[in-house]
């Protein structure tokens, strides 16, 4: 979530200040949203352009009285305008800012959205998140709604440029089970809806939401935000130039639920979701060194844009089947790059995200399998059937400094223990005061979003990359990537090549093929 330095970071709940549109007591407003196109694809290989738009998630809008005097002032409510909650309700107006570039550091151009980490105008904005709106929503319509995706037996692909995202910062692209209308139909107090970015939640039950179920959080003395907003989430992408992961967060209940944290801004004591989640971080799972990083020596060079493709596989190969696996591969310079297989003892080499993979991973890492306890992929599959909203973001990590993504985590743990090392960044990186000072130019660019049946967005259908690709096909891919190699004997050649990680990669790939062919 984006943060303004003019607004408080920790908020408390009061019942009187309801979110009722532009003016808290009920007047209306017209919002202008940045346009963003994406492609809806079909199996025939044709894709049609969808002329959509995005909205900033609510929470960072400007509150003032009718004279334009801030209701937020010096990290607190203006005492003259807001001596109490009812006065805030009566006196404050919720303004819509149409200049996303100036205020949020967000710009769009055709199918691309650029999101800056740090923006300074009349206020300082740190981090951003936007939600994709349905193209049938009009700028002034009170029935604005989010674009709803049904991922089962489908795939989503997008291009991402993380070359300007260093250690401690991360971009994200997620499917979340957010109500299409932003919660209007469920919450009588919410009169704003999706056009204003309401209804946001996530699988980590984050406690930084300013509006939950249509109620406004304010800074009343000695009371802080201990309420988390929970919902099913699959984070297709969370990464920077050093590390990347995808994370599944199933929840025990559909839609948005709440939980209570023991401390202000802390984690809920009894969350309804798997807040840690089950992830597939190639580095954490001991992928071959040299797979992902900055420069041409890496298989996936993060100094340049690349494509991320995620496929949602069902047991019946239909949209009505049960979700059984999630597959990932990448494309750069026209070359398809498989997700690398894990190299940790006890974890079967695979490119697929499955319940079995998560179970093996949790045992190897010594973690509780909350993912399985909450139903795993079956729970996520049910959420996918109900429909998901697409969110994109860029942010820092004020609690763990993003060490869980790109460094050694927990910081004091033995780095030789399986699962502790997540990336090459130092444990002193990601400190908010540092990144907010030294990395103000950080940004991410998402573009070329495509959604359609498996195989429709980039022409590769697949049935499990390591299990299905013939060696000749794989060698063709690798030859395209490293044209100076002869590939007469691929494993031996890789051992002698200038890409040492390739030897390990091929060994694991061949082991995965043999494992897939072995009788069950």
Short mmCIF file of C-alpha atoms in Angstrom, two decimals:
data_model
loop_
_atom_site.label_atom_id
_atom_site.label_comp_id
_atom_site.label_asym_id
_atom_site.label_seq_id
_atom_site.Cartn_x
_atom_site.Cartn_y
_atom_site.Cartn_z
CA UNK A 1 0.00 0.00 0.00
CA UNK A 2 1.22 3.50 -0.80
CA UNK A 3 1.97 5.81 2.08
CA UNK A 4 1.87 9.58 2.37
CA UNK A 5 4.11 11.27 4.89
CA UNK A 6 1.31 13.74 5.56
CA UNK A 7 -0.89 10.89 6.75
CA UNK A 8 -0.34 8.64 9.77
CA UNK A 9 1.01 5.14 9.32
CA UNK A 10 -0.98 3.65 12.19
CA UNK A 11 -4.73 4.22 12.34
CA UNK A 12 -7.65 3.35 14.60
CA UNK A 13 -11.27 2.51 13.93
CA UNK A 14 -14.25 4.67 14.69
CA UNK A 15 -17.85 3.95 13.80
CA UNK A 16 -19.04 7.41 12.79
CA UNK A 17 -16.68 8.19 9.94
CA UNK A 18 -18.20 6.15 7.15
CA UNK A 19 -16.84 6.18 3.61
CA UNK A 20 -19.72 7.71 1.63
CA UNK A 21 -18.21 8.84 -1.63
CA UNK A 22 -16.30 12.07 -2.11
CA UNK A 23 -17.78 13.86 0.86
CA UNK A 24 -17.95 11.74 3.97
CA UNK A 25 -21.56 12.78 4.49
CA UNK A 26 -22.61 11.71 1.04
CA UNK A 27 -21.87 13.98 -1.94
CA UNK A 28 -20.49 12.51 -5.17
CA UNK A 29 -17.46 12.92 -7.41
CA UNK A 30 -16.20 12.05 -10.85
CA UNK A 31 -12.96 10.08 -10.91
CA UNK A 32 -10.55 9.87 -13.82
CA UNK A 33 -8.50 6.68 -14.06
CA UNK A 34 -5.32 6.08 -16.08
CA UNK A 35 -6.06 3.90 -19.09
CA UNK A 36 -4.35 0.54 -19.54
CA UNK A 37 -4.90 -2.01 -22.29
CA UNK A 38 -4.51 -5.76 -21.96
CA UNK A 39 -5.15 -8.72 -24.27
CA UNK A 40 -7.87 -11.36 -24.01
CA UNK A 41 -6.62 -14.37 -25.96
CA UNK A 42 -8.24 -17.44 -27.53
CA UNK A 43 -6.88 -20.88 -28.36
CA UNK A 44 -6.89 -20.03 -32.05
CA UNK A 45 -4.00 -17.72 -31.30
CA UNK A 46 -5.92 -14.50 -31.75
CA UNK A 47 -6.00 -11.88 -29.01
CA UNK A 48 -8.37 -8.93 -28.70
CA UNK A 49 -7.50 -5.64 -27.05
CA UNK A 50 -9.36 -4.76 -23.84
CA UNK A 51 -9.43 -1.02 -23.19
CA UNK A 52 -9.39 -0.89 -19.41
CA UNK A 53 -8.07 1.38 -16.66
CA UNK A 54 -6.53 1.21 -13.20
CA UNK A 55 -7.28 2.75 -9.83
CA UNK A 56 -5.03 3.37 -6.85
CA UNK A 57 -6.07 1.34 -3.82
CA UNK A 58 -7.95 3.55 -1.40
CA UNK A 59 -6.24 4.85 1.68
CA UNK A 60 -3.97 7.52 0.33
CA UNK A 61 -6.57 10.04 -0.83
CA UNK A 62 -6.60 13.61 0.39
CA UNK A 63 -9.03 14.63 3.13
CA UNK A 64 -9.83 18.32 3.64
CA UNK A 65 -12.63 20.60 4.73
CA UNK A 66 -14.62 22.53 2.05
CA UNK A 67 -12.05 25.36 2.21
CA UNK A 68 -9.23 23.00 1.28
CA UNK A 69 -7.61 22.85 4.71
CA UNK A 70 -6.12 19.43 5.43
CA UNK A 71 -7.93 17.11 7.79
CA UNK A 72 -4.62 15.21 8.04
CA UNK A 73 -1.89 17.41 9.48
CA UNK A 74 1.50 16.49 10.93
CA UNK A 75 0.68 12.78 11.14
CA UNK A 76 -2.57 13.42 13.00
CA UNK A 77 -6.06 14.76 12.49
CA UNK A 78 -6.36 18.54 12.41
CA UNK A 79 -7.74 19.30 15.86
CA UNK A 80 -9.81 22.27 14.71
CA UNK A 81 -11.55 20.40 11.89
CA UNK A 82 -11.59 17.02 13.60
CA UNK A 83 -11.94 17.45 17.36
CA UNK A 84 -13.80 14.13 17.34
CA UNK A 85 -14.94 11.40 14.98
CA UNK A 86 -18.36 12.92 14.28
CA UNK A 87 -16.78 16.25 13.38
CA UNK A 88 -14.50 14.51 10.88
CA UNK A 89 -17.54 12.85 9.38
CA UNK A 90 -19.34 16.19 9.09
CA UNK A 91 -16.45 18.37 7.97
CA UNK A 92 -14.07 16.34 5.81
CA UNK A 93 -14.20 15.72 2.09
CA UNK A 94 -12.49 12.81 0.36
CA UNK A 95 -10.82 14.21 -2.75
CA UNK A 96 -9.90 12.31 -5.87
CA UNK A 97 -6.53 13.18 -7.39
CA UNK A 98 -6.49 12.73 -11.15
CA UNK A 99 -2.77 13.35 -11.52
CA UNK A 100 -1.42 9.89 -10.79
CA UNK A 101 2.00 10.84 -12.14
CA UNK A 102 2.46 13.82 -9.84
CA UNK A 103 0.99 12.36 -6.68
CA UNK A 104 1.67 8.62 -6.95
CA UNK A 105 4.45 8.33 -9.52
CA UNK A 106 2.21 6.15 -11.71
CA UNK A 107 2.09 6.57 -15.49
CA UNK A 108 0.53 4.45 -18.22
CA UNK A 109 1.18 4.20 -21.94
CA UNK A 110 -0.94 1.81 -23.98
CA UNK A 111 -0.34 -1.62 -22.36
CA UNK A 112 2.37 -0.50 -19.91
CA UNK A 113 2.18 0.89 -16.39
CA UNK A 114 5.25 2.40 -14.72
CA UNK A 115 5.20 2.59 -10.93
CA UNK A 116 7.78 4.64 -9.05
CA UNK A 117 8.74 3.80 -5.48
CA UNK A 118 9.29 7.39 -4.32
CA UNK A 119 7.38 10.47 -5.47
CA UNK A 120 7.59 13.96 -4.02
CA UNK A 121 5.11 16.68 -4.90
CA UNK A 122 3.06 18.56 -2.33
CA UNK A 123 3.39 15.35 -0.34
CA UNK A 124 5.85 12.46 -0.28
CA UNK A 125 4.44 9.16 -1.50
CA UNK A 126 6.17 5.86 -0.70
CA UNK A 127 5.10 2.73 -2.59
CA UNK A 128 2.06 2.08 -4.74
CA UNK A 129 -0.57 -0.47 -5.58
CA UNK A 130 -3.22 -0.35 -8.30
CA UNK A 131 -6.21 -2.52 -9.19
CA UNK A 132 -7.42 -3.29 -12.71
CA UNK A 133 -10.91 -1.98 -13.48
CA UNK A 134 -13.54 -3.58 -15.69
CA UNK A 135 -13.67 -1.89 -19.13
CA UNK A 136 -17.47 -1.50 -18.89
CA UNK A 137 -17.00 0.88 -15.95
CA UNK A 138 -17.34 4.51 -16.93
CA UNK A 139 -15.49 7.34 -15.29
CA UNK A 140 -18.57 8.73 -13.55
CA UNK A 141 -20.63 5.57 -13.07
CA UNK A 142 -21.50 4.72 -9.46
CA UNK A 143 -21.36 1.03 -10.38
CA UNK A 144 -17.65 0.98 -11.17
CA UNK A 145 -16.25 -2.51 -10.75
CA UNK A 146 -13.00 -4.38 -10.94
CA UNK A 147 -12.03 -6.70 -13.76
CA UNK A 148 -12.75 -10.25 -12.59
CA UNK A 149 -10.53 -13.11 -13.75
CA UNK A 150 -11.37 -16.82 -13.59
CA UNK A 151 -7.91 -18.47 -13.76
CA UNK A 152 -8.80 -22.20 -13.79
CA UNK A 153 -7.46 -23.89 -16.94
CA UNK A 154 -6.16 -20.51 -18.06
CA UNK A 155 -2.84 -18.69 -18.14
CA UNK A 156 -1.71 -15.15 -17.50
CA UNK A 157 1.43 -13.66 -18.98
CA UNK A 158 3.00 -10.25 -18.57
CA UNK A 159 6.26 -8.48 -19.25
CA UNK A 160 8.15 -6.98 -16.35
CA UNK A 161 11.19 -4.71 -16.10
CA UNK A 162 12.79 -4.89 -12.64
CA UNK A 163 16.16 -3.49 -13.67
CA UNK A 164 15.62 -0.48 -11.40
CA UNK A 165 14.59 -2.49 -8.32
CA UNK A 166 17.53 -3.12 -5.96
CA UNK A 167 17.78 -5.12 -2.75
CA UNK A 168 15.08 -4.33 -0.20
CA UNK A 169 12.42 -3.24 -2.69
CA UNK A 170 10.01 -5.42 -4.62
CA UNK A 171 7.32 -5.37 -7.27
CA UNK A 172 4.26 -7.59 -7.13
CA UNK A 173 1.41 -8.83 -9.29
CA UNK A 174 -1.36 -10.77 -7.57
CA UNK A 175 -4.77 -12.36 -7.93
CA UNK A 176 -6.90 -11.44 -4.90
CA UNK A 177 -10.43 -12.43 -3.95
CA UNK A 178 -11.77 -8.88 -3.79
CA UNK A 179 -15.45 -8.14 -4.41
CA UNK A 180 -16.08 -6.93 -7.95
CA UNK A 181 -17.87 -3.80 -6.74
CA UNK A 182 -15.31 -3.01 -4.05
CA UNK A 183 -17.65 -4.15 -1.30
CA UNK A 184 -20.68 -1.92 -1.93
CA UNK A 185 -23.16 -4.80 -2.06
CA UNK A 186 -21.75 -6.33 1.13
CA UNK A 187 -21.15 -3.21 3.19
CA UNK A 188 -24.02 -0.69 3.44
CA UNK A 189 -21.59 1.90 4.80
CA UNK A 190 -19.45 1.76 1.66
CA UNK A 191 -20.85 4.10 -0.99
CA UNK A 192 -17.62 4.61 -2.92
CA UNK A 193 -16.80 1.22 -4.44
CA UNK A 194 -14.25 -0.10 -6.89
CA UNK A 195 -13.75 3.22 -8.66
CA UNK A 196 -12.23 4.51 -5.43
CA UNK A 197 -10.15 1.37 -4.82
CA UNK A 198 -12.19 0.05 -1.88
CA UNK A 199 -12.42 -3.51 -0.58
CA UNK A 200 -8.73 -4.36 -0.75
CA UNK A 201 -7.42 -7.32 1.25
CA UNK A 202 -4.71 -9.97 0.96
CA UNK A 203 -3.58 -13.38 2.13
CA UNK A 204 -1.23 -11.91 4.71
CA UNK A 205 -4.13 -10.25 6.58
CA UNK A 206 -2.30 -6.92 6.40
CA UNK A 207 -3.11 -4.42 9.12
CA UNK A 208 -2.28 -1.31 7.08
CA UNK A 209 -5.68 -0.90 5.40
CA UNK A 210 -7.37 2.41 6.17
CA UNK A 211 -10.84 1.27 5.17
CA UNK A 212 -12.33 -2.11 6.04
CA UNK A 213 -16.00 -2.91 5.44
CA UNK A 214 -16.66 0.73 4.63
CA UNK A 215 -15.39 2.04 7.95
CA UNK A 216 -12.73 4.73 8.21
CA UNK A 217 -9.71 4.37 10.44
CA UNK A 218 -8.52 7.51 12.23
CA UNK A 219 -5.86 8.44 14.75
CA UNK A 220 -7.66 8.53 18.06
CA UNK A 221 -5.40 8.70 21.15
CA UNK A 222 -3.89 5.43 22.40
CA UNK A 223 -5.75 3.34 19.83
CA UNK A 224 -4.05 1.87 16.78
CA UNK A 225 -4.77 -0.30 13.78
CA UNK A 226 -4.93 -3.89 14.93
CA UNK A 227 -7.50 -5.05 12.39
CA UNK A 228 -6.33 -7.13 9.44
CA UNK A 229 -8.10 -7.49 6.09
CA UNK A 230 -7.86 -11.12 4.90
CA UNK A 231 -8.74 -12.83 1.62
CA UNK A 232 -7.47 -15.59 -0.66
CA UNK A 233 -4.46 -14.47 -2.66
CA UNK A 234 -2.11 -15.94 -5.20
CA UNK A 235 0.91 -13.74 -5.74
CA UNK A 236 2.02 -14.62 -9.25
CA UNK A 237 5.02 -12.38 -8.95
CA UNK A 238 7.00 -10.82 -6.13
CA UNK A 239 10.47 -9.79 -7.12
CA UNK A 240 13.28 -7.34 -7.75
CA UNK A 241 16.47 -7.54 -9.81
CA UNK A 242 18.04 -10.05 -7.40
CA UNK A 243 15.33 -12.54 -6.40
CA UNK A 244 11.77 -13.51 -7.27
CA UNK A 245 9.06 -15.81 -5.95
CA UNK A 246 5.42 -16.77 -6.34
CA UNK A 247 3.35 -17.33 -3.20
CA UNK A 248 -0.01 -18.97 -2.45
CA UNK A 249 -2.08 -17.75 0.52
CA UNK A 250 -5.27 -19.82 1.00
CA UNK A 251 -7.85 -18.71 3.57
CA UNK A 252 -10.45 -20.52 5.65
CA UNK A 253 -13.35 -18.38 4.43
CA UNK A 254 -14.36 -16.84 1.09
CA UNK A 255 -14.18 -13.13 0.45
CA UNK A 256 -12.98 -10.47 2.87
CA UNK A 257 -12.74 -11.37 6.54
CA UNK A 258 -11.04 -9.59 9.43
CA UNK A 259 -8.71 -10.62 12.23
CA UNK A 260 -7.17 -8.86 15.21
CA UNK A 261 -3.46 -8.35 15.81
CA UNK A 262 -1.88 -8.39 19.24
CA UNK A 263 0.06 -5.20 18.53
CA UNK A 264 -0.38 -2.11 16.40
CA UNK A 265 0.51 -2.89 12.83
CA UNK A 266 1.45 -6.41 13.85
CA UNK A 267 0.38 -9.82 12.62
CA UNK A 268 -3.00 -11.21 13.55
CA UNK A 269 -2.96 -13.72 16.40
CA UNK A 270 -5.45 -16.05 14.70
CA UNK A 271 -5.49 -15.13 11.00
CA UNK A 272 -7.95 -16.80 8.68
CA UNK A 273 -5.27 -17.16 5.98
CA UNK A 274 -1.87 -18.77 5.57
CA UNK A 275 0.00 -15.51 6.07
CA UNK A 276 3.40 -17.10 5.37
CA UNK A 277 2.09 -19.02 2.39
CA UNK A 278 3.71 -21.66 0.27
CA UNK A 279 6.18 -20.16 -2.16
CA UNK A 280 8.34 -21.16 -5.10
CA UNK A 281 11.52 -19.08 -4.83
CA UNK A 282 14.15 -20.65 -7.13
CA UNK A 283 17.06 -19.31 -5.07
CA UNK A 284 15.59 -20.51 -1.78
CA UNK A 285 15.06 -23.97 -3.25
CA UNK A 286 18.70 -24.08 -4.34
CA UNK A 287 18.19 -23.55 -8.04
CA UNK A 288 21.40 -23.68 -10.06
CA UNK A 289 23.53 -20.59 -9.46
CA UNK A 290 23.28 -18.24 -12.41
CA UNK A 291 19.59 -18.69 -13.13
CA UNK A 292 18.28 -15.22 -12.19
CA UNK A 293 20.15 -11.95 -11.83
CA UNK A 294 21.61 -8.85 -13.43
CA UNK A 295 23.73 -9.34 -16.53
CA UNK A 296 24.15 -11.56 -19.59
CA UNK A 297 25.76 -14.42 -17.65
CA UNK A 298 22.39 -15.20 -16.06
CA UNK A 299 19.82 -17.37 -17.80
CA UNK A 300 17.21 -14.74 -16.96
CA UNK A 301 18.88 -11.35 -17.23
CA UNK A 302 17.05 -8.88 -14.99
CA UNK A 303 18.82 -5.90 -16.51
CA UNK A 304 16.31 -6.28 -19.35
CA UNK A 305 12.59 -6.87 -19.70
CA UNK A 306 11.31 -10.46 -19.76
CA UNK A 307 7.98 -12.28 -19.90
CA UNK A 308 6.47 -14.25 -17.01
CA UNK A 309 3.90 -16.95 -17.88
CA UNK A 310 1.81 -18.69 -15.21
CA UNK A 311 -0.56 -21.57 -16.00
CA UNK A 312 -3.33 -22.86 -13.73
CA UNK A 313 -3.84 -26.58 -14.35
CA UNK A 314 -6.95 -28.55 -13.38
CA UNK A 315 -7.52 -32.30 -13.09
CA UNK A 316 -9.98 -32.26 -15.98
CA UNK A 317 -8.21 -29.71 -18.17
CA UNK A 318 -11.34 -27.59 -17.92
CA UNK A 319 -12.50 -24.49 -16.07
CA UNK A 320 -14.77 -26.63 -13.89
CA UNK A 321 -12.03 -28.98 -12.68
CA UNK A 322 -10.06 -28.92 -9.44
CA UNK A 323 -6.83 -26.92 -9.34
CA UNK A 324 -3.97 -29.44 -9.17
CA UNK A 325 -0.86 -27.50 -10.15
CA UNK A 326 0.51 -24.12 -11.16
CA UNK A 327 3.27 -23.91 -13.75
CA UNK A 328 5.72 -21.15 -14.49
CA UNK A 329 8.12 -20.38 -17.31
CA UNK A 330 9.77 -17.28 -18.70
CA UNK A 331 10.52 -15.86 -22.13
CA UNK A 332 13.39 -13.54 -22.99
CA UNK A 333 14.76 -12.73 -26.45
CA UNK A 334 12.32 -15.25 -27.92
CA UNK A 335 13.71 -18.09 -25.80
CA UNK A 336 11.51 -20.07 -23.42
CA UNK A 337 13.25 -20.52 -20.06
CA UNK A 338 11.79 -23.16 -17.72
CA UNK A 339 11.44 -22.65 -14.00
CA UNK A 340 14.53 -24.35 -12.53
CA UNK A 341 14.05 -27.51 -10.46
CA UNK A 342 14.80 -27.48 -6.71
CA UNK A 343 18.12 -28.88 -5.54
CA UNK A 344 17.31 -29.48 -1.87
CA UNK A 345 17.28 -33.02 -0.50
CA UNK A 346 13.76 -34.23 0.08
CA UNK A 347 12.15 -31.95 -2.52
CA UNK A 348 11.33 -33.67 -5.80
CA UNK A 349 12.82 -31.84 -8.82
CA UNK A 350 9.89 -30.21 -10.57
CA UNK A 351 8.84 -27.01 -12.27
CA UNK A 352 5.31 -27.29 -10.87
CA UNK A 353 3.72 -25.71 -7.83
CA UNK A 354 1.65 -28.50 -6.23
CA UNK A 355 0.33 -29.58 -2.84
CA UNK A 356 2.98 -32.31 -2.81
CA UNK A 357 5.74 -29.81 -3.55
CA UNK A 358 4.57 -27.56 -0.72
CA UNK A 359 4.43 -30.50 1.70
CA UNK A 360 7.98 -31.58 0.84
CA UNK A 361 9.21 -28.00 1.06
CA UNK A 362 7.70 -27.43 4.51
CA UNK A 363 9.35 -30.61 5.82
CA UNK A 364 12.72 -29.68 4.31
CA UNK A 365 12.54 -26.15 5.75
CA UNK A 366 11.16 -27.23 9.14
CA UNK A 367 8.00 -25.14 8.79
CA UNK A 368 4.39 -25.88 9.71
CA UNK A 369 2.25 -26.72 6.70
CA UNK A 370 -0.53 -24.19 7.28
CA UNK A 371 -1.04 -24.22 3.52
CA UNK A 372 -2.28 -27.83 3.67
CA UNK A 373 -4.28 -27.22 6.84
CA UNK A 374 -6.29 -24.57 4.99
CA UNK A 375 -6.96 -26.79 1.99
CA UNK A 376 -4.02 -25.89 -0.23
CA UNK A 377 -4.68 -25.63 -3.94
CA UNK A 378 -8.26 -26.85 -3.53
CA UNK A 379 -9.06 -23.76 -1.47
CA UNK A 380 -7.37 -21.48 -3.98
CA UNK A 381 -9.19 -23.24 -6.80
CA UNK A 382 -12.53 -22.50 -5.17
CA UNK A 383 -11.55 -18.84 -4.92
CA UNK A 384 -10.54 -18.89 -8.59
CA UNK A 385 -14.01 -20.18 -9.46
CA UNK A 386 -15.58 -17.26 -7.59
CA UNK A 387 -13.32 -14.80 -9.40
CA UNK A 388 -10.17 -12.81 -8.67
CA UNK A 389 -9.03 -9.19 -9.04
CA UNK A 390 -5.61 -8.25 -10.44
CA UNK A 391 -3.37 -5.98 -8.35
CA UNK A 392 0.06 -4.60 -9.22
CA UNK A 393 2.38 -2.87 -6.78
CA UNK A 394 5.80 -1.68 -5.69
CA UNK A 395 6.87 -1.31 -2.08
CA UNK A 396 9.41 -1.58 0.71
CA UNK A 397 9.06 -3.82 3.76
CA UNK A 398 8.90 -1.86 6.99
CA UNK A 399 8.96 -4.99 9.17
CA UNK A 400 11.33 -7.56 7.64
CA UNK A 401 13.14 -5.29 5.16
CA UNK A 402 12.37 -7.72 2.30
CA UNK A 403 15.01 -10.11 3.66
CA UNK A 404 12.50 -12.96 3.30
CA UNK A 405 12.67 -12.41 -0.47
CA UNK A 406 16.27 -11.56 -1.31
CA UNK A 407 18.61 -12.21 1.64
CA UNK A 408 19.18 -14.50 4.63
CA UNK A 409 16.04 -14.86 6.71
CA UNK A 410 15.65 -14.90 9.63
CA UNK A 411 18.80 -12.72 9.75
CA UNK A 412 20.46 -14.63 12.59
CA UNK A 413 19.73 -18.10 11.22
CA UNK A 414 22.38 -20.48 9.92
CA UNK A 415 22.64 -19.75 6.17
CA UNK A 416 23.56 -23.40 5.58
CA UNK A 417 20.17 -24.54 6.83
CA UNK A 418 17.77 -25.36 3.96
CA UNK A 419 15.42 -22.52 3.15
CA UNK A 420 17.26 -19.80 5.05
CA UNK A 421 19.01 -18.19 2.08
CA UNK A 422 16.53 -16.42 -0.21
CA UNK A 423 18.92 -14.31 -2.29
CA UNK A 424 22.32 -12.62 -2.49
CA UNK A 425 21.43 -9.38 -0.71
CA UNK A 426 23.04 -8.57 2.63
CA UNK A 427 21.07 -8.72 5.86
CA UNK A 428 21.67 -4.99 6.34
CA UNK A 429 19.72 -4.08 3.18
CA UNK A 430 16.12 -2.96 2.85
CA UNK A 431 16.09 -0.64 5.86
CA UNK A 432 13.26 1.84 5.09
CA UNK A 433 15.30 4.91 6.02
CA UNK A 434 18.03 3.76 3.62
CA UNK A 435 15.91 2.84 0.60
CA UNK A 436 13.76 5.95 1.00
CA UNK A 437 16.94 8.05 0.81
CA UNK A 438 19.18 6.12 -1.56
CA UNK A 439 16.75 4.40 -3.94
CA UNK A 440 14.31 7.15 -4.83
CA UNK A 441 14.67 6.36 -8.52
CA UNK A 442 13.49 2.78 -8.11
CA UNK A 443 10.61 1.71 -10.33
CA UNK A 444 8.95 -1.24 -12.03
CA UNK A 445 7.26 -1.46 -15.43
CA UNK A 446 4.51 -4.02 -16.05
CA UNK A 447 3.32 -4.38 -19.65
CA UNK A 448 1.81 -6.68 -22.28
CA UNK A 449 -0.66 -8.39 -19.92
CA UNK A 450 -2.39 -11.33 -21.62
CA UNK A 451 -5.01 -13.74 -20.33
CA UNK A 452 -6.56 -16.75 -22.01
CA UNK A 453 -6.68 -20.55 -22.26
CA UNK A 454 -3.46 -22.44 -21.64
CA UNK A 455 -1.17 -22.05 -24.63
CA UNK A 456 -2.96 -19.01 -26.04
CA UNK A 457 -0.86 -16.11 -24.81
CA UNK A 458 2.56 -17.18 -26.05
CA UNK A 459 1.97 -20.30 -28.10
CA UNK A 460 3.26 -22.84 -25.58
CA UNK A 461 0.70 -25.20 -24.09
CA UNK A 462 2.85 -27.65 -22.13
CA UNK A 463 1.86 -30.47 -19.83
CA UNK A 464 4.60 -30.03 -17.25
CA UNK A 465 7.78 -28.59 -18.68
CA UNK A 466 10.30 -31.01 -17.25
CA UNK A 467 8.07 -34.02 -17.80
CA UNK A 468 6.99 -33.16 -21.32
CA UNK A 469 9.74 -31.30 -23.17
CA UNK A 470 11.79 -33.61 -25.33
CA UNK A 471 15.57 -33.30 -24.87
CA UNK A 472 15.89 -32.08 -28.45
CA UNK A 473 13.46 -29.25 -27.73
CA UNK A 474 15.31 -28.30 -24.58
CA UNK A 475 18.64 -28.37 -26.38
CA UNK A 476 17.20 -26.14 -29.10
CA UNK A 477 16.15 -23.68 -26.43
CA UNK A 478 19.57 -23.74 -24.78
CA UNK A 479 21.38 -23.50 -28.11
CA UNK A 480 19.40 -20.37 -28.88
CA UNK A 481 20.44 -18.96 -25.53
CA UNK A 482 24.12 -19.94 -25.81
CA UNK A 483 24.85 -20.25 -29.56
CA UNK A 484 28.58 -20.88 -29.06
CA UNK A 485 27.96 -24.28 -27.46
CA UNK A 486 28.08 -27.45 -29.59
CA UNK A 487 25.73 -29.47 -27.35
CA UNK A 488 27.19 -32.78 -28.61
CA UNK A 489 26.90 -34.15 -25.08
CA UNK A 490 24.85 -31.53 -23.25
CA UNK A 491 25.71 -32.30 -19.64
CA UNK A 492 29.42 -32.68 -20.33
CA UNK A 493 29.39 -29.62 -22.56
CA UNK A 494 27.60 -27.59 -19.88
CA UNK A 495 30.29 -28.57 -17.39
CA UNK A 496 32.87 -26.94 -19.65
CA UNK A 497 30.72 -23.98 -20.68
CA UNK A 498 30.95 -20.37 -19.56
CA UNK A 499 27.61 -20.85 -17.79
CA UNK A 500 28.52 -23.30 -14.97
CA UNK A 501 25.00 -23.32 -13.59
CA UNK A 502 23.87 -25.06 -16.79
CA UNK A 503 25.54 -28.33 -15.87
CA UNK A 504 23.58 -28.52 -12.62
CA UNK A 505 20.42 -27.36 -14.37
CA UNK A 506 20.58 -30.10 -17.00
CA UNK A 507 21.37 -32.80 -14.45
CA UNK A 508 18.30 -31.88 -12.44
CA UNK A 509 16.18 -31.53 -15.56
CA UNK A 510 17.12 -35.02 -16.74
CA UNK A 511 16.51 -36.39 -13.24
CA UNK A 512 13.06 -34.81 -13.27
CA UNK A 513 12.25 -36.46 -16.59
CA UNK A 514 13.33 -39.86 -15.26
CA UNK A 515 11.31 -39.33 -12.08
CA UNK A 516 8.24 -38.42 -14.12
CA UNK A 517 8.62 -41.57 -16.22
CA UNK A 518 9.12 -43.86 -13.23
CA UNK A 519 6.13 -46.05 -12.31
CA UNK A 520 3.96 -44.65 -9.51
#
